Tab-separated table of C-alpha atoms in Angstrom:
chain	number	residue	atom	x	y	z
A	1	UNK	CA	-11.698	-11.660	-14.524
A	2	UNK	CA	-12.573	-8.099	-13.683
A	3	UNK	CA	-16.085	-6.697	-13.453
A	4	UNK	CA	-16.472	-2.935	-13.822
A	5	UNK	CA	-19.651	-0.963	-13.164
A	6	UNK	CA	-19.883	2.633	-14.355
A	7	UNK	CA	-22.387	5.202	-13.079
A	8	UNK	CA	-23.399	8.141	-15.269
A	9	UNK	CA	-25.905	10.349	-13.482
A	10	UNK	CA	-26.280	13.056	-10.875
A	11	UNK	CA	-24.895	10.698	-8.272
A	12	UNK	CA	-22.937	11.092	-5.067
A	13	UNK	CA	-21.021	8.518	-3.020
A	14	UNK	CA	-20.293	8.444	0.680
A	15	UNK	CA	-17.466	5.941	1.135
A	16	UNK	CA	-16.001	4.892	4.471
A	17	UNK	CA	-13.230	2.398	5.245
A	18	UNK	CA	-12.826	1.483	8.936
A	19	UNK	CA	-11.778	-1.441	11.148
A	20	UNK	CA	-11.677	-0.494	14.857
A	21	UNK	CA	-8.451	-2.347	15.727
A	22	UNK	CA	-5.922	-0.595	17.985
A	23	UNK	CA	-2.157	-1.128	18.541
A	24	UNK	CA	-0.980	-2.884	21.701
A	25	UNK	CA	2.732	-2.849	20.923
A	26	UNK	CA	5.384	-0.312	20.149
A	27	UNK	CA	6.299	0.082	16.473
A	28	UNK	CA	8.689	-2.533	15.072
A	29	UNK	CA	10.590	-2.135	11.812
A	30	UNK	CA	10.113	-4.712	9.070
A	31	UNK	CA	13.745	-5.299	8.086
A	32	UNK	CA	13.155	-7.932	5.398
A	33	UNK	CA	10.023	-8.584	3.371
A	34	UNK	CA	9.032	-9.625	-0.099
A	35	UNK	CA	5.493	-9.527	-1.404
A	36	UNK	CA	3.127	-10.889	1.231
A	37	UNK	CA	5.911	-12.583	3.234
A	38	UNK	CA	7.590	-10.892	6.203
A	39	UNK	CA	10.933	-12.585	6.779
A	40	UNK	CA	12.421	-10.433	9.525
A	41	UNK	CA	11.253	-7.866	12.048
A	42	UNK	CA	14.139	-5.887	13.557
A	43	UNK	CA	16.583	-8.509	12.285
A	44	UNK	CA	14.769	-11.459	13.868
A	45	UNK	CA	12.455	-14.055	12.321
A	46	UNK	CA	9.049	-12.385	11.989
A	47	UNK	CA	7.258	-14.878	14.253
A	48	UNK	CA	9.364	-13.472	17.099
A	49	UNK	CA	6.905	-10.587	17.468
A	50	UNK	CA	4.033	-12.938	18.317
A	51	UNK	CA	6.225	-15.044	20.600
A	52	UNK	CA	7.302	-11.873	22.409
A	53	UNK	CA	3.746	-10.768	23.184
A	54	UNK	CA	1.828	-14.040	23.403
A	55	UNK	CA	4.456	-16.063	25.238
A	56	UNK	CA	7.346	-18.206	24.049
A	57	UNK	CA	5.769	-21.232	25.705
A	58	UNK	CA	3.158	-21.059	22.919
A	59	UNK	CA	5.837	-20.859	20.245
A	60	UNK	CA	5.304	-24.371	18.899
A	61	UNK	CA	1.537	-23.857	18.707
A	62	UNK	CA	1.944	-20.508	16.977
A	63	UNK	CA	4.287	-22.023	14.417
A	64	UNK	CA	1.896	-24.853	13.583
A	65	UNK	CA	-1.711	-23.842	13.048
A	66	UNK	CA	-2.732	-21.378	15.730
A	67	UNK	CA	-1.437	-18.140	14.210
A	68	UNK	CA	-4.262	-17.731	11.685
A	69	UNK	CA	-6.797	-18.156	14.511
A	70	UNK	CA	-4.977	-15.691	16.771
A	71	UNK	CA	-4.668	-13.204	13.937
A	72	UNK	CA	-8.423	-12.701	13.876
A	73	UNK	CA	-8.144	-10.716	17.108
A	74	UNK	CA	-4.377	-10.003	16.942
A	75	UNK	CA	-3.651	-8.914	13.366
A	76	UNK	CA	-0.749	-6.750	12.253
A	77	UNK	CA	-1.116	-3.094	11.384
A	78	UNK	CA	1.159	-0.653	9.630
A	79	UNK	CA	1.036	3.044	8.929
A	80	UNK	CA	0.773	4.345	5.397
A	81	UNK	CA	1.669	8.048	5.024
A	82	UNK	CA	-1.485	8.514	2.947
A	83	UNK	CA	-3.789	7.121	5.641
A	84	UNK	CA	-5.091	8.501	8.945
A	85	UNK	CA	-5.604	4.934	10.208
A	86	UNK	CA	-3.527	1.779	10.371
A	87	UNK	CA	-3.838	-0.622	7.460
A	88	UNK	CA	-4.529	-4.142	8.703
A	89	UNK	CA	-2.841	-7.346	7.586
A	90	UNK	CA	-3.877	-10.868	8.541
A	91	UNK	CA	-0.987	-13.292	9.169
A	92	UNK	CA	-1.961	-16.627	7.648
A	93	UNK	CA	0.863	-19.029	8.486
A	94	UNK	CA	4.389	-19.359	9.837
A	95	UNK	CA	6.986	-20.972	7.590
A	96	UNK	CA	9.862	-23.157	8.765
A	97	UNK	CA	12.308	-20.239	8.822
A	98	UNK	CA	10.018	-18.218	11.111
A	99	UNK	CA	8.760	-15.949	8.352
A	100	UNK	CA	5.078	-15.014	8.276
A	101	UNK	CA	2.890	-15.141	5.177
A	102	UNK	CA	0.206	-12.448	5.308
A	103	UNK	CA	-2.994	-11.857	3.359
A	104	UNK	CA	-1.390	-8.857	1.686
A	105	UNK	CA	1.845	-6.936	1.448
A	106	UNK	CA	3.602	-5.074	4.253
A	107	UNK	CA	6.446	-3.077	2.680
A	108	UNK	CA	10.025	-3.601	3.805
A	109	UNK	CA	10.986	-0.705	6.061
A	110	UNK	CA	7.434	-0.193	7.319
A	111	UNK	CA	6.725	0.168	11.026
A	112	UNK	CA	4.452	-2.660	12.097
A	113	UNK	CA	2.303	-2.976	15.216
A	114	UNK	CA	0.577	-5.871	16.923
A	115	UNK	CA	-3.100	-4.904	16.955
A	116	UNK	CA	-6.084	-6.005	19.026
A	117	UNK	CA	-9.775	-6.027	18.235
A	118	UNK	CA	-12.984	-7.034	19.952
A	119	UNK	CA	-16.658	-7.579	19.266
A	120	UNK	CA	-17.551	-4.257	20.870
A	121	UNK	CA	-15.020	-2.283	18.854
A	122	UNK	CA	-16.105	-3.973	15.598
A	123	UNK	CA	-19.757	-3.034	16.162
A	124	UNK	CA	-19.032	0.496	17.343
A	125	UNK	CA	-16.775	1.354	14.418
A	126	UNK	CA	-19.433	0.009	12.038
A	127	UNK	CA	-21.931	2.475	13.492
A	128	UNK	CA	-19.415	5.307	13.121
A	129	UNK	CA	-18.699	4.306	9.517
A	130	UNK	CA	-22.400	4.425	8.693
A	131	UNK	CA	-22.801	7.887	10.190
A	132	UNK	CA	-19.707	9.220	8.426
A	133	UNK	CA	-20.859	7.816	5.088
A	134	UNK	CA	-24.138	9.700	5.548
A	135	UNK	CA	-22.260	12.905	6.412
A	136	UNK	CA	-20.135	12.529	3.263
A	137	UNK	CA	-23.295	12.938	1.168
A	138	UNK	CA	-23.449	16.550	2.439
A	139	UNK	CA	-27.188	16.713	2.943
A	140	UNK	CA	-28.299	14.538	0.041
A	141	UNK	CA	-30.677	11.689	0.794
A	142	UNK	CA	-29.182	8.165	0.612
A	143	UNK	CA	-30.821	5.744	-1.808
A	144	UNK	CA	-28.705	2.580	-1.621
A	145	UNK	CA	-26.068	1.082	0.653
A	146	UNK	CA	-23.378	-1.400	-0.395
A	147	UNK	CA	-21.397	-3.220	2.318
A	148	UNK	CA	-18.118	-5.059	1.677
A	149	UNK	CA	-17.143	-6.718	4.938
A	150	UNK	CA	-14.158	-8.933	5.758
A	151	UNK	CA	-15.030	-12.517	6.686
A	152	UNK	CA	-12.589	-12.233	9.613
A	153	UNK	CA	-14.909	-9.695	11.242
A	154	UNK	CA	-17.737	-12.216	11.112
A	155	UNK	CA	-15.448	-14.756	12.780
A	156	UNK	CA	-14.758	-12.254	15.575
A	157	UNK	CA	-18.476	-11.583	16.055
A	158	UNK	CA	-19.627	-15.184	15.644
A	159	UNK	CA	-23.391	-15.474	16.050
A	160	UNK	CA	-23.527	-11.716	16.684
A	161	UNK	CA	-22.512	-10.914	13.108
A	162	UNK	CA	-25.888	-9.333	12.373
A	163	UNK	CA	-25.235	-6.783	15.157
A	164	UNK	CA	-22.560	-5.165	12.998
A	165	UNK	CA	-24.935	-4.859	10.034
A	166	UNK	CA	-27.633	-3.345	12.260
A	167	UNK	CA	-25.088	-0.873	13.636
A	168	UNK	CA	-24.169	0.253	10.111
A	169	UNK	CA	-27.835	0.843	9.250
A	170	UNK	CA	-28.345	2.724	12.539
A	171	UNK	CA	-25.358	4.918	11.698
A	172	UNK	CA	-26.723	5.712	8.249
A	173	UNK	CA	-29.943	6.676	9.993
A	174	UNK	CA	-32.302	5.893	7.140
A	175	UNK	CA	-34.136	2.956	5.663
A	176	UNK	CA	-32.353	2.371	2.374
A	177	UNK	CA	-32.030	-0.741	0.205
A	178	UNK	CA	-28.933	-2.565	1.426
A	179	UNK	CA	-26.804	-5.246	-0.198
A	180	UNK	CA	-23.373	-6.676	0.462
A	181	UNK	CA	-21.252	-9.706	1.176
A	182	UNK	CA	-18.305	-10.997	3.173
A	183	UNK	CA	-14.940	-10.724	1.453
A	184	UNK	CA	-11.412	-12.120	1.598
A	185	UNK	CA	-9.749	-8.704	1.554
A	186	UNK	CA	-11.172	-5.346	0.562
A	187	UNK	CA	-10.137	-2.982	-2.234
A	188	UNK	CA	-11.027	0.578	-1.284
A	189	UNK	CA	-9.698	4.132	-1.336
A	190	UNK	CA	-7.590	5.037	1.677
A	191	UNK	CA	-9.704	7.042	4.148
A	192	UNK	CA	-12.675	6.623	1.797
A	193	UNK	CA	-11.450	9.506	-0.359
A	194	UNK	CA	-13.365	9.545	-3.655
A	195	UNK	CA	-13.658	13.236	-4.523
A	196	UNK	CA	-10.079	14.428	-4.881
A	197	UNK	CA	-8.511	12.300	-7.615
A	198	UNK	CA	-5.017	13.205	-6.396
A	199	UNK	CA	-5.796	11.711	-2.984
A	200	UNK	CA	-7.983	8.841	-4.175
A	201	UNK	CA	-5.459	6.071	-3.516
A	202	UNK	CA	-6.853	2.557	-3.687
A	203	UNK	CA	-5.384	0.040	-1.248
A	204	UNK	CA	-5.856	-3.555	-0.164
A	205	UNK	CA	-7.280	-3.974	3.344
A	206	UNK	CA	-7.882	-6.869	5.751
A	207	UNK	CA	-10.378	-7.160	8.626
A	208	UNK	CA	-11.994	-3.932	7.445
A	209	UNK	CA	-15.540	-2.886	6.651
A	210	UNK	CA	-16.071	-0.789	3.508
A	211	UNK	CA	-19.293	1.141	2.938
A	212	UNK	CA	-20.481	2.797	-0.261
A	213	UNK	CA	-23.579	4.896	0.335
A	214	UNK	CA	-25.189	6.158	-2.881
A	215	UNK	CA	-27.432	9.148	-3.474
């Protein structure tokens, strides 16, 4: 089912979509992919990329059940020409042929990077996202904050998950009613663009925090 909420009022939104992960590899070309499955990277089975960087001695572990755990801090990222940031994809499992099933599509022909994240970067980017959402209101006072946050970020932060929420509120810089939840993937406009309909391109994100600040 689909739930749609419409707002009709003198209302403004400050939307921000950020993750804080950074590339640690050179770009690699996805040479064969279909849907959410990457079959080959530069003509080799997709799992080769993880074996290359994390060690071939861990190959058997990676192919069994470890990849999804590693992907929390070592996801994949690819560049979309419409976005100023990398779009993140979580690898979920390795199939017998070495292909990787992700929690979302990476287009064939895309340049993919091995990314890295940390607790510090997750909290810091949350604070930045809050501040930028406030700036997007262009001087209007915020009245409500909605947070859509990937469950993978909570797994990275562990018991410090509340630190990310506090950082968002600090970035917004105001006491406003706040609601939200952890998600399994986030639907949001690329770069948080909601004003220019020609640039308001919705996309599917992983390991990303999405803020909607309302005035």
